[in-house]
Amino acid sequence: MPLKWVLTKTCKNCKCPRDGHEVVAEHGARSRLGFVANHDSLDARSLGYTFVPPGLTSARQVDQYYSTLPSEEVPKLGSKGEMLRSQRIVRQLPKQDLSLSACKFVEPEYANSYQDFITGRNQVALDVGLAKATPPNSICADCSKPIHSTQISVTALRLGDAVWHPSCFKCKTCDDLLVDLAYCVYEDNIYCERHYAEKNEAKVRRLR
């Protein structure tokens, strides 16, 4: 049973997209993924945002980071960007891909291979990016253009020293900004969890 078969994309009641009205946890992607809360991070709401990238240590850095994104992508409280973030959390990080307990109608013979996929993904592919000051002479891993050392960049520890412009930290498949910097690595590229799972459907079938 491919992963997409256990994902319900529409509400059974109104038939509208689930990401249009599903309640998203205040703590966002990190909480949804089951990661330990980062207590050293800035308080996003006190700065007027619903999310602050991990790694930033001042309001100035946060504003500098978001200044590189289109205004509609910035998750300010009460803005279109806040709504887009909530939708991306649900779309890019479907609960059915994150925990067997969130799946319905999964037959017992599929449970072990499904759990093997989740365990393997968490060990080798899934992580959250960090925003930081850019090292000198840095080149964006996506667009291959320079990132000035005065700018904030994003790094993905699972890909070593690679850095990205904030606007270039996107899923290789859907070209959507990776929500809350949550990513999966597959063949040296970054993906949202949904499309990483789709890439691995054949592997999941072989595990059964």
mmCIF file with all atom_site columns, C-alpha atoms in Angstrom:
data_model
loop_
_atom_site.group_PDB
_atom_site.id
_atom_site.type_symbol
_atom_site.label_atom_id
_atom_site.label_alt_id
_atom_site.label_comp_id
_atom_site.label_asym_id
_atom_site.label_entity_id
_atom_site.label_seq_id
_atom_site.pdbx_PDB_ins_code
_atom_site.Cartn_x
_atom_site.Cartn_y
_atom_site.Cartn_z
_atom_site.occupancy
_atom_site.B_iso_or_equiv
_atom_site.pdbx_formal_charge
_atom_site.auth_seq_id
_atom_site.auth_comp_id
_atom_site.auth_asym_id
_atom_site.auth_atom_id
_atom_site.pdbx_PDB_model_num
ATOM 1   C CA . MET A 1 1   ? 0.000   0.000  0.000  1.00 0.00 ? 1   MET A CA 1
ATOM 2   C CA . PRO A 1 2   ? 1.788   3.185  -1.187 1.00 0.00 ? 2   PRO A CA 1
ATOM 3   C CA . LEU A 1 3   ? 1.966   6.011  1.305  1.00 0.00 ? 3   LEU A CA 1
ATOM 4   C CA . LYS A 1 4   ? -0.328  8.162  -0.783 1.00 0.00 ? 4   LYS A CA 1
ATOM 5   C CA . TRP A 1 5   ? -3.106  5.605  -0.286 1.00 0.00 ? 5   TRP A CA 1
ATOM 6   C CA . VAL A 1 6   ? -3.284  6.322  3.427  1.00 0.00 ? 6   VAL A CA 1
ATOM 7   C CA . LEU A 1 7   ? -3.398  10.094 2.957  1.00 0.00 ? 7   LEU A CA 1
ATOM 8   C CA . THR A 1 8   ? -6.833  11.679 2.840  1.00 0.00 ? 8   THR A CA 1
ATOM 9   C CA . LYS A 1 9   ? -6.427  14.884 0.860  1.00 0.00 ? 9   LYS A CA 1
ATOM 10  C CA . THR A 1 10  ? -9.981  16.182 1.213  1.00 0.00 ? 10  THR A CA 1
ATOM 11  C CA . CYS A 1 11  ? -12.353 16.638 4.105  1.00 0.00 ? 11  CYS A CA 1
ATOM 12  C CA . LYS A 1 12  ? -14.974 13.864 4.141  1.00 0.00 ? 12  LYS A CA 1
ATOM 13  C CA . ASN A 1 13  ? -17.641 16.312 5.247  1.00 0.00 ? 13  ASN A CA 1
ATOM 14  C CA . CYS A 1 14  ? -17.271 19.310 2.945  1.00 0.00 ? 14  CYS A CA 1
ATOM 15  C CA . LYS A 1 15  ? -14.907 17.853 0.286  1.00 0.00 ? 15  LYS A CA 1
ATOM 16  C CA . CYS A 1 16  ? -12.656 20.899 0.486  1.00 0.00 ? 16  CYS A CA 1
ATOM 17  C CA . PRO A 1 17  ? -8.864  20.580 0.857  1.00 0.00 ? 17  PRO A CA 1
ATOM 18  C CA . ARG A 1 18  ? -7.933  19.515 4.381  1.00 0.00 ? 18  ARG A CA 1
ATOM 19  C CA . ASP A 1 19  ? -5.140  22.100 4.464  1.00 0.00 ? 19  ASP A CA 1
ATOM 20  C CA . GLY A 1 20  ? -7.786  24.818 4.247  1.00 0.00 ? 20  GLY A CA 1
ATOM 21  C CA . HIS A 1 21  ? -9.097  24.276 7.759  1.00 0.00 ? 21  HIS A CA 1
ATOM 22  C CA . GLU A 1 22  ? -7.061  21.741 9.738  1.00 0.00 ? 22  GLU A CA 1
ATOM 23  C CA . VAL A 1 23  ? -5.940  23.099 13.071 1.00 0.00 ? 23  VAL A CA 1
ATOM 24  C CA . VAL A 1 24  ? -2.143  23.443 13.165 1.00 0.00 ? 24  VAL A CA 1
ATOM 25  C CA . ALA A 1 25  ? -0.223  23.309 16.447 1.00 0.00 ? 25  ALA A CA 1
ATOM 26  C CA . GLU A 1 26  ? 1.134   26.633 17.621 1.00 0.00 ? 26  GLU A CA 1
ATOM 27  C CA . HIS A 1 27  ? 4.639   25.178 17.727 1.00 0.00 ? 27  HIS A CA 1
ATOM 28  C CA . GLY A 1 28  ? 4.472   24.343 14.022 1.00 0.00 ? 28  GLY A CA 1
ATOM 29  C CA . ALA A 1 29  ? 6.577   21.869 12.101 1.00 0.00 ? 29  ALA A CA 1
ATOM 30  C CA . ARG A 1 30  ? 8.990   21.051 14.918 1.00 0.00 ? 30  ARG A CA 1
ATOM 31  C CA . SER A 1 31  ? 6.143   19.937 17.180 1.00 0.00 ? 31  SER A CA 1
ATOM 32  C CA . ARG A 1 32  ? 4.441   18.067 14.338 1.00 0.00 ? 32  ARG A CA 1
ATOM 33  C CA . LEU A 1 33  ? 7.658   16.150 13.659 1.00 0.00 ? 33  LEU A CA 1
ATOM 34  C CA . GLY A 1 34  ? 8.048   15.241 17.314 1.00 0.00 ? 34  GLY A CA 1
ATOM 35  C CA . PHE A 1 35  ? 11.293  17.206 17.708 1.00 0.00 ? 35  PHE A CA 1
ATOM 36  C CA . VAL A 1 36  ? 12.285  18.597 21.079 1.00 0.00 ? 36  VAL A CA 1
ATOM 37  C CA . ALA A 1 37  ? 11.343  22.252 21.447 1.00 0.00 ? 37  ALA A CA 1
ATOM 38  C CA . ASN A 1 38  ? 14.185  24.707 20.954 1.00 0.00 ? 38  ASN A CA 1
ATOM 39  C CA . HIS A 1 39  ? 14.052  26.740 24.159 1.00 0.00 ? 39  HIS A CA 1
ATOM 40  C CA . ASP A 1 40  ? 16.965  28.911 23.047 1.00 0.00 ? 40  ASP A CA 1
ATOM 41  C CA . SER A 1 41  ? 15.036  30.321 20.093 1.00 0.00 ? 41  SER A CA 1
ATOM 42  C CA . LEU A 1 42  ? 13.490  33.772 20.011 1.00 0.00 ? 42  LEU A CA 1
ATOM 43  C CA . ASP A 1 43  ? 9.813   34.218 20.854 1.00 0.00 ? 43  ASP A CA 1
ATOM 44  C CA . ALA A 1 44  ? 8.210   34.582 17.435 1.00 0.00 ? 44  ALA A CA 1
ATOM 45  C CA . ARG A 1 45  ? 4.954   36.131 18.600 1.00 0.00 ? 45  ARG A CA 1
ATOM 46  C CA . SER A 1 46  ? 6.643   38.855 20.593 1.00 0.00 ? 46  SER A CA 1
ATOM 47  C CA . LEU A 1 47  ? 8.346   39.850 17.332 1.00 0.00 ? 47  LEU A CA 1
ATOM 48  C CA . GLY A 1 48  ? 5.091   39.812 15.365 1.00 0.00 ? 48  GLY A CA 1
ATOM 49  C CA . TYR A 1 49  ? 5.598   36.482 13.573 1.00 0.00 ? 49  TYR A CA 1
ATOM 50  C CA . THR A 1 50  ? 4.257   32.947 13.906 1.00 0.00 ? 50  THR A CA 1
ATOM 51  C CA . PHE A 1 51  ? 7.686   31.423 13.233 1.00 0.00 ? 51  PHE A CA 1
ATOM 52  C CA . VAL A 1 52  ? 11.295  32.466 13.719 1.00 0.00 ? 52  VAL A CA 1
ATOM 53  C CA . PRO A 1 53  ? 13.976  30.380 11.960 1.00 0.00 ? 53  PRO A CA 1
ATOM 54  C CA . PRO A 1 54  ? 16.174  28.458 14.410 1.00 0.00 ? 54  PRO A CA 1
ATOM 55  C CA . GLY A 1 55  ? 19.686  29.822 14.659 1.00 0.00 ? 55  GLY A CA 1
ATOM 56  C CA . LEU A 1 56  ? 18.790  33.512 14.671 1.00 0.00 ? 56  LEU A CA 1
ATOM 57  C CA . THR A 1 57  ? 19.625  35.383 17.856 1.00 0.00 ? 57  THR A CA 1
ATOM 58  C CA . SER A 1 58  ? 18.209  38.890 17.416 1.00 0.00 ? 58  SER A CA 1
ATOM 59  C CA . ALA A 1 59  ? 15.162  40.703 16.089 1.00 0.00 ? 59  ALA A CA 1
ATOM 60  C CA . ARG A 1 60  ? 17.440  42.414 13.584 1.00 0.00 ? 60  ARG A CA 1
ATOM 61  C CA . GLN A 1 61  ? 18.507  39.073 12.123 1.00 0.00 ? 61  GLN A CA 1
ATOM 62  C CA . VAL A 1 62  ? 14.886  37.932 11.902 1.00 0.00 ? 62  VAL A CA 1
ATOM 63  C CA . ASP A 1 63  ? 13.876  41.058 10.000 1.00 0.00 ? 63  ASP A CA 1
ATOM 64  C CA . GLN A 1 64  ? 16.932  40.686 7.771  1.00 0.00 ? 64  GLN A CA 1
ATOM 65  C CA . TYR A 1 65  ? 16.004  37.071 7.009  1.00 0.00 ? 65  TYR A CA 1
ATOM 66  C CA . TYR A 1 66  ? 12.402  37.875 6.108  1.00 0.00 ? 66  TYR A CA 1
ATOM 67  C CA . SER A 1 67  ? 13.389  40.911 4.035  1.00 0.00 ? 67  SER A CA 1
ATOM 68  C CA . THR A 1 68  ? 14.713  38.474 1.415  1.00 0.00 ? 68  THR A CA 1
ATOM 69  C CA . LEU A 1 69  ? 11.315  36.803 0.940  1.00 0.00 ? 69  LEU A CA 1
ATOM 70  C CA . PRO A 1 70  ? 8.255   38.096 -0.938 1.00 0.00 ? 70  PRO A CA 1
ATOM 71  C CA . SER A 1 71  ? 5.936   39.882 1.492  1.00 0.00 ? 71  SER A CA 1
ATOM 72  C CA . GLU A 1 72  ? 3.170   37.308 1.011  1.00 0.00 ? 72  GLU A CA 1
ATOM 73  C CA . GLU A 1 73  ? 5.551   34.571 2.193  1.00 0.00 ? 73  GLU A CA 1
ATOM 74  C CA . VAL A 1 74  ? 6.399   36.247 5.507  1.00 0.00 ? 74  VAL A CA 1
ATOM 75  C CA . PRO A 1 75  ? 4.414   34.642 8.390  1.00 0.00 ? 75  PRO A CA 1
ATOM 76  C CA . LYS A 1 76  ? 3.439   37.822 10.205 1.00 0.00 ? 76  LYS A CA 1
ATOM 77  C CA . LEU A 1 77  ? 0.620   37.482 12.711 1.00 0.00 ? 77  LEU A CA 1
ATOM 78  C CA . GLY A 1 78  ? -2.749  37.929 11.031 1.00 0.00 ? 78  GLY A CA 1
ATOM 79  C CA . SER A 1 79  ? -1.290  37.987 7.511  1.00 0.00 ? 79  SER A CA 1
ATOM 80  C CA . LYS A 1 80  ? -1.619  35.916 4.355  1.00 0.00 ? 80  LYS A CA 1
ATOM 81  C CA . GLY A 1 81  ? 1.822   34.567 5.147  1.00 0.00 ? 81  GLY A CA 1
ATOM 82  C CA . GLU A 1 82  ? 0.508   33.116 8.420  1.00 0.00 ? 82  GLU A CA 1
ATOM 83  C CA . MET A 1 83  ? -2.222  31.273 6.526  1.00 0.00 ? 83  MET A CA 1
ATOM 84  C CA . LEU A 1 84  ? 0.245   30.003 3.913  1.00 0.00 ? 84  LEU A CA 1
ATOM 85  C CA . ARG A 1 85  ? 2.502   28.654 6.633  1.00 0.00 ? 85  ARG A CA 1
ATOM 86  C CA . SER A 1 86  ? -0.353  26.747 8.255  1.00 0.00 ? 86  SER A CA 1
ATOM 87  C CA . GLN A 1 87  ? -1.367  25.290 4.906  1.00 0.00 ? 87  GLN A CA 1
ATOM 88  C CA . ARG A 1 88  ? 2.198   24.237 4.139  1.00 0.00 ? 88  ARG A CA 1
ATOM 89  C CA . ILE A 1 89  ? 2.589   22.487 7.485  1.00 0.00 ? 89  ILE A CA 1
ATOM 90  C CA . VAL A 1 90  ? -0.406  20.301 6.676  1.00 0.00 ? 90  VAL A CA 1
ATOM 91  C CA . ARG A 1 91  ? 0.491   19.835 3.007  1.00 0.00 ? 91  ARG A CA 1
ATOM 92  C CA . GLN A 1 92  ? 4.230   19.209 3.359  1.00 0.00 ? 92  GLN A CA 1
ATOM 93  C CA . LEU A 1 93  ? 4.077   17.276 6.635  1.00 0.00 ? 93  LEU A CA 1
ATOM 94  C CA . PRO A 1 94  ? 0.969   15.077 6.421  1.00 0.00 ? 94  PRO A CA 1
ATOM 95  C CA . LYS A 1 95  ? 0.350   13.343 9.734  1.00 0.00 ? 95  LYS A CA 1
ATOM 96  C CA . GLN A 1 96  ? -0.146  10.019 7.975  1.00 0.00 ? 96  GLN A CA 1
ATOM 97  C CA . ASP A 1 97  ? 3.475   10.137 6.825  1.00 0.00 ? 97  ASP A CA 1
ATOM 98  C CA . LEU A 1 98  ? 4.771   10.917 10.300 1.00 0.00 ? 98  LEU A CA 1
ATOM 99  C CA . SER A 1 99  ? 3.140   8.348  12.540 1.00 0.00 ? 99  SER A CA 1
ATOM 100 C CA . LEU A 1 100 ? 1.385   5.035  12.060 1.00 0.00 ? 100 LEU A CA 1
ATOM 101 C CA . SER A 1 101 ? -1.109  6.077  14.726 1.00 0.00 ? 101 SER A CA 1
ATOM 102 C CA . ALA A 1 102 ? -2.388  8.800  12.373 1.00 0.00 ? 102 ALA A CA 1
ATOM 103 C CA . CYS A 1 103 ? -3.198  6.283  9.627  1.00 0.00 ? 103 CYS A CA 1
ATOM 104 C CA . LYS A 1 104 ? -6.575  4.640  9.254  1.00 0.00 ? 104 LYS A CA 1
ATOM 105 C CA . PHE A 1 105 ? -7.293  1.282  7.667  1.00 0.00 ? 105 PHE A CA 1
ATOM 106 C CA . VAL A 1 106 ? -3.644  0.158  7.576  1.00 0.00 ? 106 VAL A CA 1
ATOM 107 C CA . GLU A 1 107 ? -3.668  -3.625 7.501  1.00 0.00 ? 107 GLU A CA 1
ATOM 108 C CA . PRO A 1 108 ? -1.422  -5.356 10.062 1.00 0.00 ? 108 PRO A CA 1
ATOM 109 C CA . GLU A 1 109 ? 0.870   -6.895 7.428  1.00 0.00 ? 109 GLU A CA 1
ATOM 110 C CA . TYR A 1 110 ? 1.867   -3.401 6.273  1.00 0.00 ? 110 TYR A CA 1
ATOM 111 C CA . ALA A 1 111 ? 2.620   -1.985 9.712  1.00 0.00 ? 111 ALA A CA 1
ATOM 112 C CA . ASN A 1 112 ? 6.206   -3.242 10.030 1.00 0.00 ? 112 ASN A CA 1
ATOM 113 C CA . SER A 1 113 ? 7.365   -1.945 6.657  1.00 0.00 ? 113 SER A CA 1
ATOM 114 C CA . TYR A 1 114 ? 5.670   1.371  7.305  1.00 0.00 ? 114 TYR A CA 1
ATOM 115 C CA . GLN A 1 115 ? 7.431   1.711  10.633 1.00 0.00 ? 115 GLN A CA 1
ATOM 116 C CA . ASP A 1 116 ? 10.735  0.743  8.977  1.00 0.00 ? 116 ASP A CA 1
ATOM 117 C CA . PHE A 1 117 ? 10.251  3.622  6.539  1.00 0.00 ? 117 PHE A CA 1
ATOM 118 C CA . ILE A 1 118 ? 9.553   6.117  9.328  1.00 0.00 ? 118 ILE A CA 1
ATOM 119 C CA . THR A 1 119 ? 12.542  4.965  11.378 1.00 0.00 ? 119 THR A CA 1
ATOM 120 C CA . GLY A 1 120 ? 14.912  5.043  8.400  1.00 0.00 ? 120 GLY A CA 1
ATOM 121 C CA . ARG A 1 121 ? 13.701  8.461  7.281  1.00 0.00 ? 121 ARG A CA 1
ATOM 122 C CA . ASN A 1 122 ? 14.163  9.938  10.737 1.00 0.00 ? 122 ASN A CA 1
ATOM 123 C CA . GLN A 1 123 ? 17.673  8.505  11.040 1.00 0.00 ? 123 GLN A CA 1
ATOM 124 C CA . VAL A 1 124 ? 19.107  9.502  7.660  1.00 0.00 ? 124 VAL A CA 1
ATOM 125 C CA . ALA A 1 125 ? 16.926  12.100 5.936  1.00 0.00 ? 125 ALA A CA 1
ATOM 126 C CA . LEU A 1 126 ? 14.675  14.255 8.115  1.00 0.00 ? 126 LEU A CA 1
ATOM 127 C CA . ASP A 1 127 ? 15.888  17.405 9.853  1.00 0.00 ? 127 ASP A CA 1
ATOM 128 C CA . VAL A 1 128 ? 15.270  21.118 10.318 1.00 0.00 ? 128 VAL A CA 1
ATOM 129 C CA . GLY A 1 129 ? 17.504  23.721 8.694  1.00 0.00 ? 129 GLY A CA 1
ATOM 130 C CA . LEU A 1 130 ? 19.291  26.502 10.542 1.00 0.00 ? 130 LEU A CA 1
ATOM 131 C CA . ALA A 1 131 ? 19.507  30.171 9.633  1.00 0.00 ? 131 ALA A CA 1
ATOM 132 C CA . LYS A 1 132 ? 22.865  31.791 10.273 1.00 0.00 ? 132 LYS A CA 1
ATOM 133 C CA . ALA A 1 133 ? 25.341  34.448 9.236  1.00 0.00 ? 133 ALA A CA 1
ATOM 134 C CA . THR A 1 134 ? 26.849  33.516 5.896  1.00 0.00 ? 134 THR A CA 1
ATOM 135 C CA . PRO A 1 135 ? 30.489  32.413 5.691  1.00 0.00 ? 135 PRO A CA 1
ATOM 136 C CA . PRO A 1 136 ? 32.694  34.341 3.222  1.00 0.00 ? 136 PRO A CA 1
ATOM 137 C CA . ASN A 1 137 ? 32.695  33.261 -0.431 1.00 0.00 ? 137 ASN A CA 1
ATOM 138 C CA . SER A 1 138 ? 29.488  31.239 -0.106 1.00 0.00 ? 138 SER A CA 1
ATOM 139 C CA . ILE A 1 139 ? 27.537  30.012 -3.130 1.00 0.00 ? 139 ILE A CA 1
ATOM 140 C CA . CYS A 1 140 ? 23.860  29.048 -2.962 1.00 0.00 ? 140 CYS A CA 1
ATOM 141 C CA . ALA A 1 141 ? 23.368  25.297 -3.412 1.00 0.00 ? 141 ALA A CA 1
ATOM 142 C CA . ASP A 1 142 ? 20.217  25.936 -5.451 1.00 0.00 ? 142 ASP A CA 1
ATOM 143 C CA . CYS A 1 143 ? 20.717  28.938 -7.732 1.00 0.00 ? 143 CYS A CA 1
ATOM 144 C CA . SER A 1 144 ? 24.549  28.851 -7.741 1.00 0.00 ? 144 SER A CA 1
ATOM 145 C CA . LYS A 1 145 ? 24.681  32.599 -7.117 1.00 0.00 ? 145 LYS A CA 1
ATOM 146 C CA . PRO A 1 146 ? 26.855  34.161 -4.403 1.00 0.00 ? 146 PRO A CA 1
ATOM 147 C CA . ILE A 1 147 ? 25.447  34.829 -0.948 1.00 0.00 ? 147 ILE A CA 1
ATOM 148 C CA . HIS A 1 148 ? 27.055  37.911 0.532  1.00 0.00 ? 148 HIS A CA 1
ATOM 149 C CA . SER A 1 149 ? 28.606  37.509 3.961  1.00 0.00 ? 149 SER A CA 1
ATOM 150 C CA . THR A 1 150 ? 26.346  40.274 5.306  1.00 0.00 ? 150 THR A CA 1
ATOM 151 C CA . GLN A 1 151 ? 23.251  38.220 4.448  1.00 0.00 ? 151 GLN A CA 1
ATOM 152 C CA . ILE A 1 152 ? 21.496  35.468 6.385  1.00 0.00 ? 152 ILE A CA 1
ATOM 153 C CA . SER A 1 153 ? 21.599  32.029 4.773  1.00 0.00 ? 153 SER A CA 1
ATOM 154 C CA . VAL A 1 154 ? 20.116  28.603 5.511  1.00 0.00 ? 154 VAL A CA 1
ATOM 155 C CA . THR A 1 155 ? 22.156  25.476 6.143  1.00 0.00 ? 155 THR A CA 1
ATOM 156 C CA . ALA A 1 156 ? 21.093  21.814 6.205  1.00 0.00 ? 156 ALA A CA 1
ATOM 157 C CA . LEU A 1 157 ? 23.374  19.790 8.447  1.00 0.00 ? 157 LEU A CA 1
ATOM 158 C CA . ARG A 1 158 ? 22.605  16.555 6.595  1.00 0.00 ? 158 ARG A CA 1
ATOM 159 C CA . LEU A 1 159 ? 24.212  18.096 3.506  1.00 0.00 ? 159 LEU A CA 1
ATOM 160 C CA . GLY A 1 160 ? 27.381  19.316 5.180  1.00 0.00 ? 160 GLY A CA 1
ATOM 161 C CA . ASP A 1 161 ? 28.518  22.872 4.490  1.00 0.00 ? 161 ASP A CA 1
ATOM 162 C CA . ALA A 1 162 ? 25.943  23.661 1.784  1.00 0.00 ? 162 ALA A CA 1
ATOM 163 C CA . VAL A 1 163 ? 24.098  26.977 2.154  1.00 0.00 ? 163 VAL A CA 1
ATOM 164 C CA . TRP A 1 164 ? 21.016  28.462 0.503  1.00 0.00 ? 164 TRP A CA 1
ATOM 165 C CA . HIS A 1 165 ? 19.393  31.838 0.082  1.00 0.00 ? 165 HIS A CA 1
ATOM 166 C CA . PRO A 1 166 ? 16.253  31.778 2.285  1.00 0.00 ? 166 PRO A CA 1
ATOM 167 C CA . SER A 1 167 ? 14.158  32.086 -0.883 1.00 0.00 ? 167 SER A CA 1
ATOM 168 C CA . CYS A 1 168 ? 15.982  29.107 -2.442 1.00 0.00 ? 168 CYS A CA 1
ATOM 169 C CA . PHE A 1 169 ? 15.425  26.621 0.397  1.00 0.00 ? 169 PHE A CA 1
ATOM 170 C CA . LYS A 1 170 ? 12.695  24.779 -1.508 1.00 0.00 ? 170 LYS A CA 1
ATOM 171 C CA . CYS A 1 171 ? 11.460  21.281 -2.228 1.00 0.00 ? 171 CYS A CA 1
ATOM 172 C CA . LYS A 1 172 ? 13.109  19.859 -5.349 1.00 0.00 ? 172 LYS A CA 1
ATOM 173 C CA . THR A 1 173 ? 9.784   18.451 -6.568 1.00 0.00 ? 173 THR A CA 1
ATOM 174 C CA . CYS A 1 174 ? 7.118   21.070 -5.827 1.00 0.00 ? 174 CYS A CA 1
ATOM 175 C CA . ASP A 1 175 ? 9.430   24.117 -5.698 1.00 0.00 ? 175 ASP A CA 1
ATOM 176 C CA . ASP A 1 176 ? 7.618   25.286 -2.573 1.00 0.00 ? 176 ASP A CA 1
ATOM 177 C CA . LEU A 1 177 ? 9.426   26.952 0.320  1.00 0.00 ? 177 LEU A CA 1
ATOM 178 C CA . LEU A 1 178 ? 10.156  24.343 2.969  1.00 0.00 ? 178 LEU A CA 1
ATOM 179 C CA . VAL A 1 179 ? 7.888   25.190 5.871  1.00 0.00 ? 179 VAL A CA 1
ATOM 180 C CA . ASP A 1 180 ? 9.705   26.039 9.104  1.00 0.00 ? 180 ASP A CA 1
ATOM 181 C CA . LEU A 1 181 ? 12.887  24.868 7.308  1.00 0.00 ? 181 LEU A CA 1
ATOM 182 C CA . ALA A 1 182 ? 11.820  21.204 7.719  1.00 0.00 ? 182 ALA A CA 1
ATOM 183 C CA . TYR A 1 183 ? 13.416  19.067 5.003  1.00 0.00 ? 183 TYR A CA 1
ATOM 184 C CA . CYS A 1 184 ? 14.313  15.551 3.918  1.00 0.00 ? 184 CYS A CA 1
ATOM 185 C CA . VAL A 1 185 ? 17.422  14.631 1.927  1.00 0.00 ? 185 VAL A CA 1
ATOM 186 C CA . TYR A 1 186 ? 17.228  12.278 -1.047 1.00 0.00 ? 186 TYR A CA 1
ATOM 187 C CA . GLU A 1 187 ? 20.169  11.803 -3.426 1.00 0.00 ? 187 GLU A CA 1
ATOM 188 C CA . ASP A 1 188 ? 21.781  15.068 -2.250 1.00 0.00 ? 188 ASP A CA 1
ATOM 189 C CA . ASN A 1 189 ? 18.668  17.147 -2.864 1.00 0.00 ? 189 ASN A CA 1
ATOM 190 C CA . ILE A 1 190 ? 16.188  18.598 -0.380 1.00 0.00 ? 190 ILE A CA 1
ATOM 191 C CA . TYR A 1 191 ? 12.486  17.758 -0.410 1.00 0.00 ? 191 TYR A CA 1
ATOM 192 C CA . CYS A 1 192 ? 9.421   18.374 1.677  1.00 0.00 ? 192 CYS A CA 1
ATOM 193 C CA . GLU A 1 193 ? 8.469   15.251 3.620  1.00 0.00 ? 193 GLU A CA 1
ATOM 194 C CA . ARG A 1 194 ? 5.472   14.542 1.384  1.00 0.00 ? 194 ARG A CA 1
ATOM 195 C CA . HIS A 1 195 ? 7.575   14.345 -1.771 1.00 0.00 ? 195 HIS A CA 1
ATOM 196 C CA . TYR A 1 196 ? 10.387  12.484 -0.019 1.00 0.00 ? 196 TYR A CA 1
ATOM 197 C CA . ALA A 1 197 ? 7.790   9.844  0.874  1.00 0.00 ? 197 ALA A CA 1
ATOM 198 C CA . GLU A 1 198 ? 6.637   9.678  -2.739 1.00 0.00 ? 198 GLU A CA 1
ATOM 199 C CA . LYS A 1 199 ? 10.245  9.177  -3.862 1.00 0.00 ? 199 LYS A CA 1
ATOM 200 C CA . ASN A 1 200 ? 10.485  6.227  -1.499 1.00 0.00 ? 200 ASN A CA 1
ATOM 201 C CA . GLU A 1 201 ? 7.220   4.462  -2.313 1.00 0.00 ? 201 GLU A CA 1
ATOM 202 C CA . ALA A 1 202 ? 9.028   1.736  -4.275 1.00 0.00 ? 202 ALA A CA 1
ATOM 203 C CA . LYS A 1 203 ? 11.415  1.181  -1.366 1.00 0.00 ? 203 LYS A CA 1
ATOM 204 C CA . VAL A 1 204 ? 8.494   0.875  1.032  1.00 0.00 ? 204 VAL A CA 1
ATOM 205 C CA . ARG A 1 205 ? 6.880   -1.755 -1.186 1.00 0.00 ? 205 ARG A CA 1
ATOM 206 C CA . ARG A 1 206 ? 10.124  -3.782 -1.251 1.00 0.00 ? 206 ARG A CA 1
ATOM 207 C CA . LEU A 1 207 ? 10.224  -3.763 2.551  1.00 0.00 ? 207 LEU A CA 1
ATOM 208 C CA . ARG A 1 208 ? 6.902   -5.538 2.799  1.00 0.00 ? 208 ARG A CA 1
#
